[in-house]
Short mmCIF file of C-alpha atoms and ligand atoms in Angstrom, two decimals:
data_model
loop_
_atom_site.label_atom_id
_atom_site.label_comp_id
_atom_site.label_asym_id
_atom_site.label_seq_id
_atom_site.Cartn_x
_atom_site.Cartn_y
_atom_site.Cartn_z
CA UNK H 1 8.40 -18.75 10.45
CA UNK H 2 5.07 -17.65 11.76
CA UNK H 3 4.40 -19.67 14.86
CA UNK H 4 6.40 -19.58 18.17
CA UNK H 5 6.33 -22.49 20.58
CA UNK H 6 6.98 -21.40 24.16
CA UNK H 7 7.55 -23.98 26.87
CA UNK H 8 6.91 -21.94 30.04
CA UNK H 9 8.09 -22.12 33.58
CA UNK H 10 11.74 -21.06 33.28
CA UNK H 11 12.80 -17.96 35.35
CA UNK H 12 14.70 -15.86 32.88
CA UNK H 13 18.37 -15.01 33.56
CA UNK H 14 20.93 -12.86 32.04
CA UNK H 15 21.19 -9.46 30.08
CA UNK H 16 19.41 -8.34 27.10
CA UNK H 17 20.00 -5.15 24.99
CA UNK H 18 17.29 -2.89 23.72
CA UNK H 19 16.79 -2.39 20.11
CA UNK H 20 16.47 1.12 18.55
CA UNK H 21 13.09 2.50 18.64
CA UNK H 22 10.69 1.52 15.83
CA UNK H 23 8.39 4.41 16.37
CA UNK H 24 11.38 6.84 16.37
CA UNK H 25 12.98 5.35 13.21
CA UNK H 26 9.88 5.42 11.10
CA UNK H 27 9.10 9.09 11.15
CA UNK H 28 12.83 9.87 11.01
CA UNK H 29 13.13 7.79 7.82
CA UNK H 30 10.14 9.58 6.36
CA UNK H 31 11.79 13.03 7.21
CA UNK H 32 14.65 12.31 4.80
CA UNK H 33 12.19 13.22 2.00
CA UNK H 34 12.88 16.91 3.02
CA UNK H 35 16.42 16.45 1.88
CA UNK H 36 16.41 17.09 -1.90
CA UNK H 37 19.76 16.08 -3.22
CA UNK H 38 21.19 15.50 0.29
CA UNK H 39 21.93 12.42 2.59
CA UNK H 40 20.57 11.24 5.98
CA UNK H 41 22.56 8.80 8.12
CA UNK H 42 20.72 7.12 10.82
CA UNK H 43 22.38 4.78 13.46
CA UNK H 44 20.82 2.24 15.81
CA UNK H 45 18.04 1.32 13.41
CA UNK H 46 16.25 -1.95 14.58
CA UNK H 47 15.89 -4.71 11.98
CA UNK H 48 12.12 -5.07 11.74
CA UNK H 49 9.30 -5.75 9.19
CA UNK H 50 8.02 -2.18 9.53
CA UNK H 51 11.51 -0.70 8.86
CA UNK H 52 11.61 -2.92 5.73
CA UNK H 53 8.17 -1.54 4.72
CA UNK H 54 9.26 2.09 5.10
CA UNK H 55 12.47 1.25 3.23
CA UNK H 56 10.56 -0.10 0.48
CA UNK H 57 8.22 2.87 0.36
CA UNK H 58 11.07 5.32 0.31
CA UNK H 59 12.78 3.34 -2.54
CA UNK H 60 9.53 3.32 -4.50
CA UNK H 61 9.71 7.10 -4.44
CA UNK H 62 13.29 7.08 -5.80
CA UNK H 63 15.37 7.49 -2.54
CA UNK H 64 18.45 5.26 -2.51
CA UNK H 65 18.61 3.39 0.74
CA UNK H 66 21.60 1.44 2.03
CA UNK H 67 22.01 -0.56 5.23
CA UNK H 68 25.11 -1.77 6.93
CA UNK H 69 24.54 -3.42 10.40
CA UNK H 70 22.34 -1.05 12.30
CA UNK H 71 23.27 1.95 10.26
CA UNK H 72 21.15 3.17 7.29
CA UNK H 73 21.97 5.87 4.77
CA UNK H 74 19.29 7.65 2.67
CA UNK H 75 20.44 9.41 -0.48
CA UNK H 76 17.62 11.71 -1.74
CA UNK H 77 17.31 12.56 -5.44
CA UNK H 78 16.33 16.02 -6.62
CA UNK H 79 12.85 14.83 -7.50
CA UNK H 80 10.92 11.92 -5.97
CA UNK H 81 7.72 10.14 -6.84
CA UNK H 82 4.86 11.72 -4.65
CA UNK H 83 2.58 8.75 -4.90
CA UNK H 84 2.72 6.15 -2.18
CA UNK H 85 2.08 2.64 -3.53
CA UNK H 86 -1.10 1.21 -2.04
CA UNK H 87 0.15 -2.39 -0.94
CA UNK H 88 2.78 -0.75 1.21
CA UNK H 89 0.42 1.82 2.84
CA UNK H 90 -2.08 -0.89 3.40
CA UNK H 91 0.56 -2.87 5.22
CA UNK H 92 1.69 -0.19 7.52
CA UNK H 93 -0.21 2.89 8.89
CA UNK H 94 2.96 4.82 9.62
CA UNK H 95 3.29 5.14 5.78
CA UNK H 96 1.05 8.32 6.24
CA UNK H 97 4.18 9.99 7.68
CA UNK H 98 5.44 10.67 4.16
CA UNK H 99 2.45 13.01 3.69
CA UNK H 100 3.90 16.10 5.55
CA UNK H 101 7.33 16.09 3.94
CA UNK H 102 6.08 15.42 0.47
CA UNK H 103 3.43 18.19 0.39
CA UNK H 104 5.76 20.70 1.91
CA UNK H 105 8.80 19.82 -0.25
CA UNK H 106 7.43 18.66 -3.50
CA UNK H 107 3.95 20.32 -3.37
CA UNK H 108 1.93 17.17 -3.73
CA UNK H 109 1.24 13.73 -2.31
CA UNK H 110 -1.12 10.91 -3.22
CA UNK H 111 -1.74 8.50 -0.35
CA UNK H 112 -4.23 5.56 0.02
CA UNK H 113 -5.98 5.64 3.41
CA UNK H 114 -3.59 3.85 5.80
CA UNK H 115 -3.89 0.24 7.07
CA UNK H 116 -1.80 -1.33 9.82
CA UNK H 117 -2.54 -3.19 13.03
CA UNK H 118 -6.13 -4.02 13.59
CA UNK H 119 -6.60 -2.19 16.83
CA UNK H 120 -9.56 -0.03 15.82
CA UNK H 121 -10.37 2.89 13.63
CA UNK H 122 -7.24 5.01 13.27
CA UNK H 123 -8.24 8.22 11.30
CA UNK H 124 -5.66 10.76 9.91
CA UNK H 125 -7.99 13.78 10.11
CA UNK H 126 -5.84 15.76 12.44
CA UNK H 127 -2.91 15.33 10.07
CA UNK H 128 -4.96 16.54 7.08
CA UNK H 129 -6.66 19.39 9.08
CA UNK H 130 -3.10 20.86 10.07
CA UNK H 131 -1.97 20.63 6.59
CA UNK H 132 -5.06 22.32 5.34
CA UNK H 133 -4.53 25.12 7.94
CA UNK H 134 -1.10 25.50 6.43
CA UNK H 135 -2.51 26.13 3.08
CA UNK H 136 -2.64 22.66 1.59
CA UNK H 137 -5.60 21.59 -0.61
CA UNK H 138 -6.74 18.17 0.43
CA UNK H 139 -9.26 15.94 -1.41
CA UNK H 140 -10.47 12.32 -0.90
CA UNK H 141 -11.10 10.53 -4.03
CA UNK H 142 -11.70 6.79 -4.34
CA UNK H 143 -10.12 5.92 -0.87
CA UNK H 144 -7.03 8.12 -1.85
CA UNK H 145 -5.87 11.35 -0.11
CA UNK H 146 -4.75 13.92 -2.75
CA UNK H 147 -2.97 16.69 -1.18
CA UNK H 148 -1.22 19.76 -2.92
CA UNK H 149 0.18 23.06 -2.13
CA UNK H 150 2.32 25.87 -3.64
CA UNK H 151 4.33 26.69 -0.41
CA UNK H 152 3.01 25.93 2.96
CA UNK H 153 2.68 28.85 5.37
CA UNK H 154 3.72 28.74 8.91
CA UNK H 155 0.55 28.85 11.24
CA UNK H 156 -0.69 28.37 14.77
CA UNK H 157 -2.27 24.89 14.92
CA UNK H 158 -4.13 23.40 17.81
CA UNK H 159 -4.43 19.72 17.83
CA UNK H 160 -7.72 18.42 19.18
CA UNK H 161 -5.92 15.34 20.63
CA UNK H 162 -2.03 15.05 21.18
CA UNK H 163 -1.70 12.56 18.18
CA UNK H 164 1.84 11.23 17.75
CA UNK H 165 1.62 10.87 13.96
CA UNK H 166 -0.19 14.18 13.54
CA UNK H 167 2.49 15.99 15.51
CA UNK H 168 5.30 14.45 13.42
CA UNK H 169 3.65 15.02 10.10
CA UNK H 170 3.06 18.49 10.97
CA UNK H 171 6.63 19.14 12.36
CA UNK H 172 8.01 17.74 9.05
CA UNK H 173 5.73 20.02 6.98
CA UNK H 174 6.46 23.11 9.08
CA UNK H 175 10.22 22.54 8.34
CA UNK H 176 9.72 23.73 4.91
CA UNK H 177 6.77 26.17 5.44
CA UNK H 178 7.18 30.01 5.18
CA UNK H 179 7.60 31.40 8.55
CA UNK H 180 7.08 29.93 11.97
CA UNK H 181 4.59 27.22 12.88
CA UNK H 182 3.34 26.79 16.40
CA UNK H 183 1.72 23.51 17.06
CA UNK H 184 -0.21 23.39 20.33
CA UNK H 185 -1.42 20.20 22.38
CA UNK H 186 1.20 18.17 20.66
CA UNK H 187 2.21 14.58 21.55
CA UNK H 188 5.08 14.58 24.12
CA UNK H 189 6.39 11.16 23.37
CA UNK H 190 10.22 10.77 23.40
CA UNK H 191 10.13 9.80 19.70
CA UNK H 192 8.93 13.28 19.03
CA UNK H 193 12.23 14.65 20.47
CA UNK H 194 14.24 12.27 18.50
CA UNK H 195 12.58 13.62 15.20
CA UNK H 196 13.14 17.14 16.57
CA UNK H 197 16.95 16.42 16.90
CA UNK H 198 17.05 15.17 13.24
CA UNK H 199 15.30 18.26 11.95
CA UNK H 200 17.82 20.48 13.96
CA UNK H 201 20.63 18.44 12.29
CA UNK H 202 19.08 19.40 8.90
CA UNK H 203 19.23 23.01 10.08
CA UNK H 204 15.79 23.67 11.23
CA UNK H 205 15.00 25.70 14.39
CA UNK H 206 12.77 23.30 16.53
CA UNK H 207 11.75 24.26 20.00
CA UNK H 208 9.93 21.35 21.78
CA UNK H 209 9.98 22.53 25.38
CA UNK H 210 8.36 19.23 26.50
CA UNK H 211 5.16 21.26 27.37
CA UNK H 212 2.99 20.17 24.41
CA UNK H 213 3.88 23.25 22.35
CA UNK H 214 6.24 22.90 19.36
CA UNK H 215 7.67 25.81 17.50
CA UNK H 216 9.27 25.13 14.11
CA UNK H 217 10.88 27.81 12.12
CA UNK H 218 10.60 27.06 8.38
CA UNK H 219 13.79 27.05 6.29
CA UNK H 220 14.33 27.34 2.46
CA UNK H 221 16.92 24.55 2.39
CA UNK H 222 18.28 21.64 4.43
CA UNK H 223 21.66 20.09 4.98
CA UNK H 224 22.77 16.42 5.16
CA UNK H 225 22.44 15.04 8.68
CA UNK H 226 23.25 12.19 10.93
CA UNK H 227 21.48 10.88 14.07
CA UNK H 228 20.99 8.03 16.37
CA UNK H 229 17.58 6.28 17.07
CA UNK H 230 16.79 6.31 20.80
CA UNK H 231 16.20 3.01 22.56
CA UNK H 232 12.89 1.35 22.10
CA UNK H 233 10.93 1.99 25.44
CA UNK H 234 8.28 -0.63 24.44
CA UNK H 235 10.65 -3.29 23.75
CA UNK H 236 12.67 -2.68 26.83
CA UNK H 237 9.53 -2.82 29.01
CA UNK H 238 8.33 -5.92 27.31
CA UNK H 239 11.48 -7.66 28.49
CA UNK H 240 11.31 -6.11 31.95
CA UNK H 241 7.82 -7.74 32.25
CA UNK H 242 9.25 -10.98 31.02
CA UNK H 243 11.59 -10.83 33.76
CA UNK H 244 8.99 -10.03 36.37
CA UNK H 245 6.41 -12.62 35.07
CA UNK H 246 8.91 -15.51 35.22
CA UNK H 247 10.33 -14.47 38.63
CA UNK H 248 13.66 -14.01 36.69
CA UNK H 249 16.78 -12.15 37.41
CA UNK H 250 17.50 -10.13 34.19
CA UNK H 251 19.13 -6.86 33.25
CA UNK H 252 17.71 -4.85 30.35
CA UNK H 253 20.49 -2.70 28.77
CA UNK H 254 20.22 0.70 27.05
CA UNK H 255 17.19 2.05 28.51
CA UNK H 256 16.29 5.73 29.22
CA UNK H 257 14.69 5.55 32.71
CA UNK H 258 12.53 8.73 32.17
CA UNK H 259 11.02 7.28 29.14
CA UNK H 260 9.72 4.20 31.07
CA UNK H 261 8.65 5.98 34.28
CA UNK H 262 5.02 4.99 33.83
CA UNK H 263 5.76 1.19 33.81
CA UNK H 264 8.27 1.49 36.64
CA UNK H 265 5.85 3.35 38.90
CA UNK H 266 3.10 0.81 38.22
CA UNK H 267 5.39 -2.10 38.80
CA UNK H 268 6.61 -0.66 42.03
CA UNK H 269 3.01 -0.20 43.19
CA UNK H 270 2.38 -3.86 42.23
CA UNK H 271 5.33 -4.94 44.41
CA UNK H 272 7.76 -5.94 41.68
CA UNK H 273 11.51 -5.67 42.53
CA UNK H 274 13.93 -3.92 40.29
CA UNK H 275 16.68 -1.45 40.40
CA UNK H 276 17.62 1.29 37.85
CA UNK H 277 21.43 2.00 37.24
CA UNK H 278 22.31 5.29 35.79
CA UNK H 279 25.09 5.41 33.09
CA UNK H 280 28.67 5.58 34.19
CA UNK H 281 32.05 4.60 33.10
CA UNK H 282 31.06 4.18 29.39
CA UNK H 283 28.08 1.80 30.51
CA UNK H 284 24.54 2.60 29.65
CA UNK H 285 21.45 2.94 31.83
CA UNK H 286 19.88 -0.34 32.69
CA UNK H 287 17.08 -1.94 34.71
CA UNK H 288 17.72 -5.03 36.70
CA UNK H 289 14.71 -7.09 37.55
CA UNK H 290 14.79 -9.39 40.78
CA UNK H 291 12.51 -12.22 41.67
CA UNK H 292 9.68 -11.06 44.07
CA UNK H 293 6.62 -13.33 44.14
CA UNK H 294 3.13 -12.65 43.15
CA UNK H 295 2.20 -9.12 41.86
CA UNK H 296 -0.39 -7.05 43.78
CA UNK H 297 -3.47 -6.05 41.76
CA UNK H 298 -3.32 -2.46 40.37
CA UNK H 299 -5.45 -0.04 38.29
CA UNK H 300 -4.11 1.48 35.11
CA UNK H 301 -5.37 4.00 32.60
CA UNK H 302 -3.59 4.33 29.24
CA UNK H 303 -2.82 7.86 28.22
CA UNK H 304 -0.45 9.85 25.91
CA UNK H 305 2.95 10.20 27.22
CA UNK H 306 4.03 10.74 30.12
CA UNK H 307 0.93 8.47 30.88
CA UNK H 308 0.98 4.80 30.63
CA UNK H 309 1.50 3.76 27.00
CA UNK H 310 -1.22 1.97 25.13
CA UNK H 311 1.54 -0.02 23.37
CA UNK H 312 2.26 -1.75 26.81
CA UNK H 313 -1.35 -2.38 27.87
CA UNK H 314 -1.62 -5.90 26.44
CA UNK H 315 1.74 -6.95 28.07
CA UNK H 316 0.87 -5.42 31.36
CA UNK H 317 -2.51 -7.21 31.29
CA UNK H 318 -0.66 -10.43 30.62
CA UNK H 319 1.48 -9.76 33.73
CA UNK H 320 -1.65 -8.99 35.92
CA UNK H 321 -3.26 -12.31 34.99
CA UNK H 322 -1.38 -13.95 37.86
CA UNK H 323 -1.63 -11.06 40.29
CA UNK H 324 -3.12 -11.68 43.87
CA UNK H 325 -6.46 -9.96 43.25
CA UNK H 326 -8.64 -8.02 40.81
CA UNK H 327 -6.87 -5.37 38.51
CA UNK H 328 -8.47 -2.79 36.24
CA UNK H 329 -6.94 -1.64 32.92
CA UNK H 330 -8.68 1.08 31.07
CA UNK H 331 -7.90 1.62 27.39
CA UNK H 332 -8.34 5.19 26.27
CA UNK H 333 -6.46 5.35 22.91
CA UNK H 334 -7.54 2.38 20.68
CA UNK H 335 -10.98 0.89 21.25
CA UNK H 336 -10.26 -2.52 19.66
CA UNK H 337 -7.05 -3.29 21.69
CA UNK H 338 -8.34 -6.14 23.90
CA UNK H 339 -8.45 -8.69 21.09
CA UNK H 340 -5.92 -10.76 23.00
CA UNK H 341 -8.06 -11.07 26.18
CA UNK H 342 -9.99 -14.03 24.82
CA UNK H 343 -6.71 -15.88 23.88
CA UNK H 344 -5.32 -15.29 27.42
CA UNK H 345 -8.59 -16.70 28.80
CA UNK H 346 -7.96 -19.81 26.82
CA UNK H 347 -4.73 -20.04 28.87
CA UNK H 348 -6.67 -20.01 32.01
CA UNK H 349 -6.64 -16.31 32.57
CA UNK H 350 -9.85 -14.65 33.98
CA UNK H 351 -10.24 -11.28 32.10
CA UNK H 352 -13.67 -9.72 31.53
CA UNK H 353 -13.90 -6.78 29.11
CA UNK H 354 -16.37 -4.20 30.22
CA UNK H 355 -16.51 -1.36 27.68
CA UNK H 356 -12.94 0.05 27.48
CA UNK H 357 -11.90 -1.64 30.73
CA UNK H 358 -10.39 -5.03 31.23
CA UNK H 359 -11.21 -6.53 34.69
CA UNK H 360 -8.61 -9.02 35.41
CA UNK H 361 -9.13 -11.56 38.21
CA UNK H 362 -5.69 -12.96 39.23
CA UNK H 363 -5.39 -16.71 38.81
CA UNK H 364 -2.85 -19.15 40.35
CA UNK H 365 -1.63 -20.71 37.08
CA UNK H 366 -1.89 -20.36 33.26
CA UNK H 367 -1.80 -23.30 31.04
CA UNK H 368 -0.10 -23.56 27.57
CA UNK H 369 -2.62 -23.43 24.76
CA UNK H 370 -2.64 -22.56 20.98
CA UNK H 371 -3.32 -18.81 20.57
CA UNK H 372 -3.39 -16.28 17.92
CA UNK H 373 -1.87 -12.76 17.73
CA UNK H 374 -4.20 -10.20 16.28
CA UNK H 375 -1.66 -7.38 16.31
CA UNK H 376 1.88 -6.62 17.28
CA UNK H 377 1.55 -5.83 21.05
CA UNK H 378 -1.19 -8.57 21.43
CA UNK H 379 1.41 -11.03 20.16
CA UNK H 380 3.92 -9.88 22.71
CA UNK H 381 1.32 -10.35 25.49
CA UNK H 382 0.73 -13.88 24.42
CA UNK H 383 4.42 -14.72 24.44
CA UNK H 384 4.79 -13.37 27.93
CA UNK H 385 1.87 -15.45 29.06
CA UNK H 386 3.36 -18.40 27.54
CA UNK H 387 6.69 -17.82 29.42
CA UNK H 388 4.73 -17.75 32.63
CA UNK H 389 2.49 -20.74 31.91
CA UNK H 390 2.71 -24.38 32.56
CA UNK H 391 3.36 -26.49 29.43
CA UNK H 392 3.58 -25.37 25.81
CA UNK H 393 1.98 -22.36 24.35
CA UNK H 394 1.86 -21.98 20.45
CA UNK H 395 1.70 -18.32 19.47
CA UNK H 396 0.31 -18.11 15.86
CA UNK H 397 0.61 -14.96 13.53
CA UNK H 398 4.19 -14.27 14.63
CA UNK H 399 4.49 -11.97 11.61
CA UNK H 400 2.73 -9.33 13.64
CA UNK H 401 5.34 -9.55 16.42
CA UNK H 402 8.28 -9.27 13.94
CA UNK H 403 6.85 -5.95 12.89
CA UNK H 404 8.19 -4.58 16.24
CA UNK H 405 10.52 -7.12 17.98
CA UNK H 406 13.81 -7.57 16.32
CA UNK H 407 14.92 -11.32 16.90
CA UNK H 408 12.55 -11.79 19.87
CA UNK H 409 13.07 -15.66 19.71
CA UNK H 410 16.91 -15.33 19.85
CA UNK H 411 16.83 -12.66 22.50
CA UNK H 412 14.45 -14.85 24.72
CA UNK H 413 16.64 -17.99 24.23
CA UNK H 414 19.64 -15.97 25.20
CA UNK H 415 17.85 -15.31 28.58
CA UNK H 416 17.24 -19.08 29.06
CA UNK H 417 13.79 -19.22 27.79
CA UNK H 418 12.63 -22.39 25.81
CA UNK H 419 11.06 -20.91 22.68
CA UNK H 420 11.40 -22.03 19.03
CA UNK H 421 10.07 -20.70 15.83
CA UNK H 422 8.04 -22.98 13.36
CA UNK H 423 6.78 -22.49 10.03
CA UNK H 424 3.15 -23.12 9.48
CA UNK H 425 2.31 -25.23 6.33
C1 UD1 X 501 1.69 5.99 17.36
C2 UD1 X 501 2.53 4.76 17.41
C3 UD1 X 501 1.65 3.61 18.02
C4 UD1 X 501 0.96 4.11 19.38
C5 UD1 X 501 0.31 5.49 19.18
C6 UD1 X 501 -0.18 5.95 20.45
C7 UD1 X 501 4.03 5.06 15.58
C8 UD1 X 501 4.58 4.52 14.28
N1 UD1 X 501 3.09 4.42 16.20
O1 UD1 X 501 0.65 5.78 16.42
O2 UD1 X 501 2.49 2.52 18.24
O3 UD1 X 501 0.06 3.00 19.81
O4 UD1 X 501 1.18 6.34 18.73
O5 UD1 X 501 0.79 6.07 21.42
O6 UD1 X 501 4.65 5.98 16.28
N2 UD1 X 501 -6.43 10.08 16.09
C9 UD1 X 501 -7.41 10.72 15.52
N3 UD1 X 501 -7.07 11.52 14.32
C10 UD1 X 501 -5.82 11.55 13.77
C11 UD1 X 501 -4.93 10.85 14.44
C12 UD1 X 501 -5.13 10.22 15.56
O7 UD1 X 501 -8.53 10.73 16.03
O8 UD1 X 501 -5.72 12.21 12.83
C13 UD1 X 501 -6.61 9.31 17.43
C14 UD1 X 501 -6.40 7.87 17.09
O9 UD1 X 501 -7.61 7.27 16.64
C15 UD1 X 501 -6.05 7.39 18.65
C16 UD1 X 501 -5.31 8.58 19.12
O10 UD1 X 501 -5.71 9.72 18.31
O11 UD1 X 501 -7.24 7.16 19.28
C17 UD1 X 501 -3.77 8.34 19.20
O12 UD1 X 501 -3.34 8.11 17.86
P1 UD1 X 501 -1.90 8.65 17.49
O13 UD1 X 501 -1.21 9.12 18.60
O14 UD1 X 501 -2.12 9.41 16.21
O15 UD1 X 501 -1.21 7.34 16.98
P2 UD1 X 501 -0.21 6.89 15.85
O16 UD1 X 501 0.60 8.03 15.53
O17 UD1 X 501 -1.18 6.40 14.88
#
């Protein structure tokens, strides 16, 4: 099933529930490797390709993984294999998240240089530099990272960039280091707090403060733990944008409003109409989108959290293709993240890429075309454009989209969209 047919033009209506966050679940799953001979239970885990890949990776190392509905259990043996199989790591860059827990807890790790979405060069130098500062020995041999250590030592580490993955890897490594580790200039994404809560559940003292400085007190042993994955802010925002772009009337349930402030602020500036409901009487936070006509043009720069997320940049550009004027969207995290612009132009959009900025001249209509997703969020942007276009859009390479969006076809159909999946011969 790797092609989606989208017949555009229907204003979406109804309610859609946000899945658990892929980018929170992946590092938490990797953190189970700290639990020699113990268990971790994780609730609200989305049913996604990337979660399957991480499951396969953990199983290949000896972890017993069971899934029932959205709950997963990880039963970790006393000893695990410390070598990550190349095909799995090539498939998903987040596989590098096993590095920190493996080196810290088992004293060694062998990891092929990671692959993943084709959104530009994505090094792991900051992960490795931090581990080296904590006393690990790291060598690159034939495209593999070989890392080893006796017992890591807590250190003060300054990250040159607030990398999400490096922050997570080093937090996990620090959990079993001797003494306290202070990581400065850390990522502040909500997924980091979810991982911190899991480490606390394992018995580790973690202080995140939300200021870009994280303190982790290393421990000598861990206890079994249970945690819930936070709602997926990128998925929630993708559906909010689907509502906005189709002039629909939809409610996106189970959102944490402070996690999506950047999008809401920009939508408000662009003149979209929505309301945020706070949780009460057992109901969850939700965002309701109301019809509001053409968006006003705006300027956006992607930044680490709490800035505008790079993972929403393609979907936001799709929304601005029909704005009433010229918008500017600057990409500051991943240089190759405009692959989808040429595809949107095939649908009648007018996007010019100048360096790291997309200059988007609003057009009156988009027309259905056959377009191809080059990565996960690019695929989401093309689907959104298809929903707002006249006629039929065929989005190829849907396998990228299923890495991050659980049942996107069924969820859109439940909102009244005319979408179907088709296998490509
Ligand atoms: C995570 C997310 C991804 C999101 C990204 C930025 C997961 C599983 N993935 O990816 O969806 O797009 O955050 O919000 O959570 N960098 C270095 N050296 C390093 C590490 C990163 O130079 O060692 C650079 C990257 O090239 C990039 C920037 O730092 O320019 C941000 O990357 P990072 O925050 O590490 O992203 P990921 O953790 O890979």
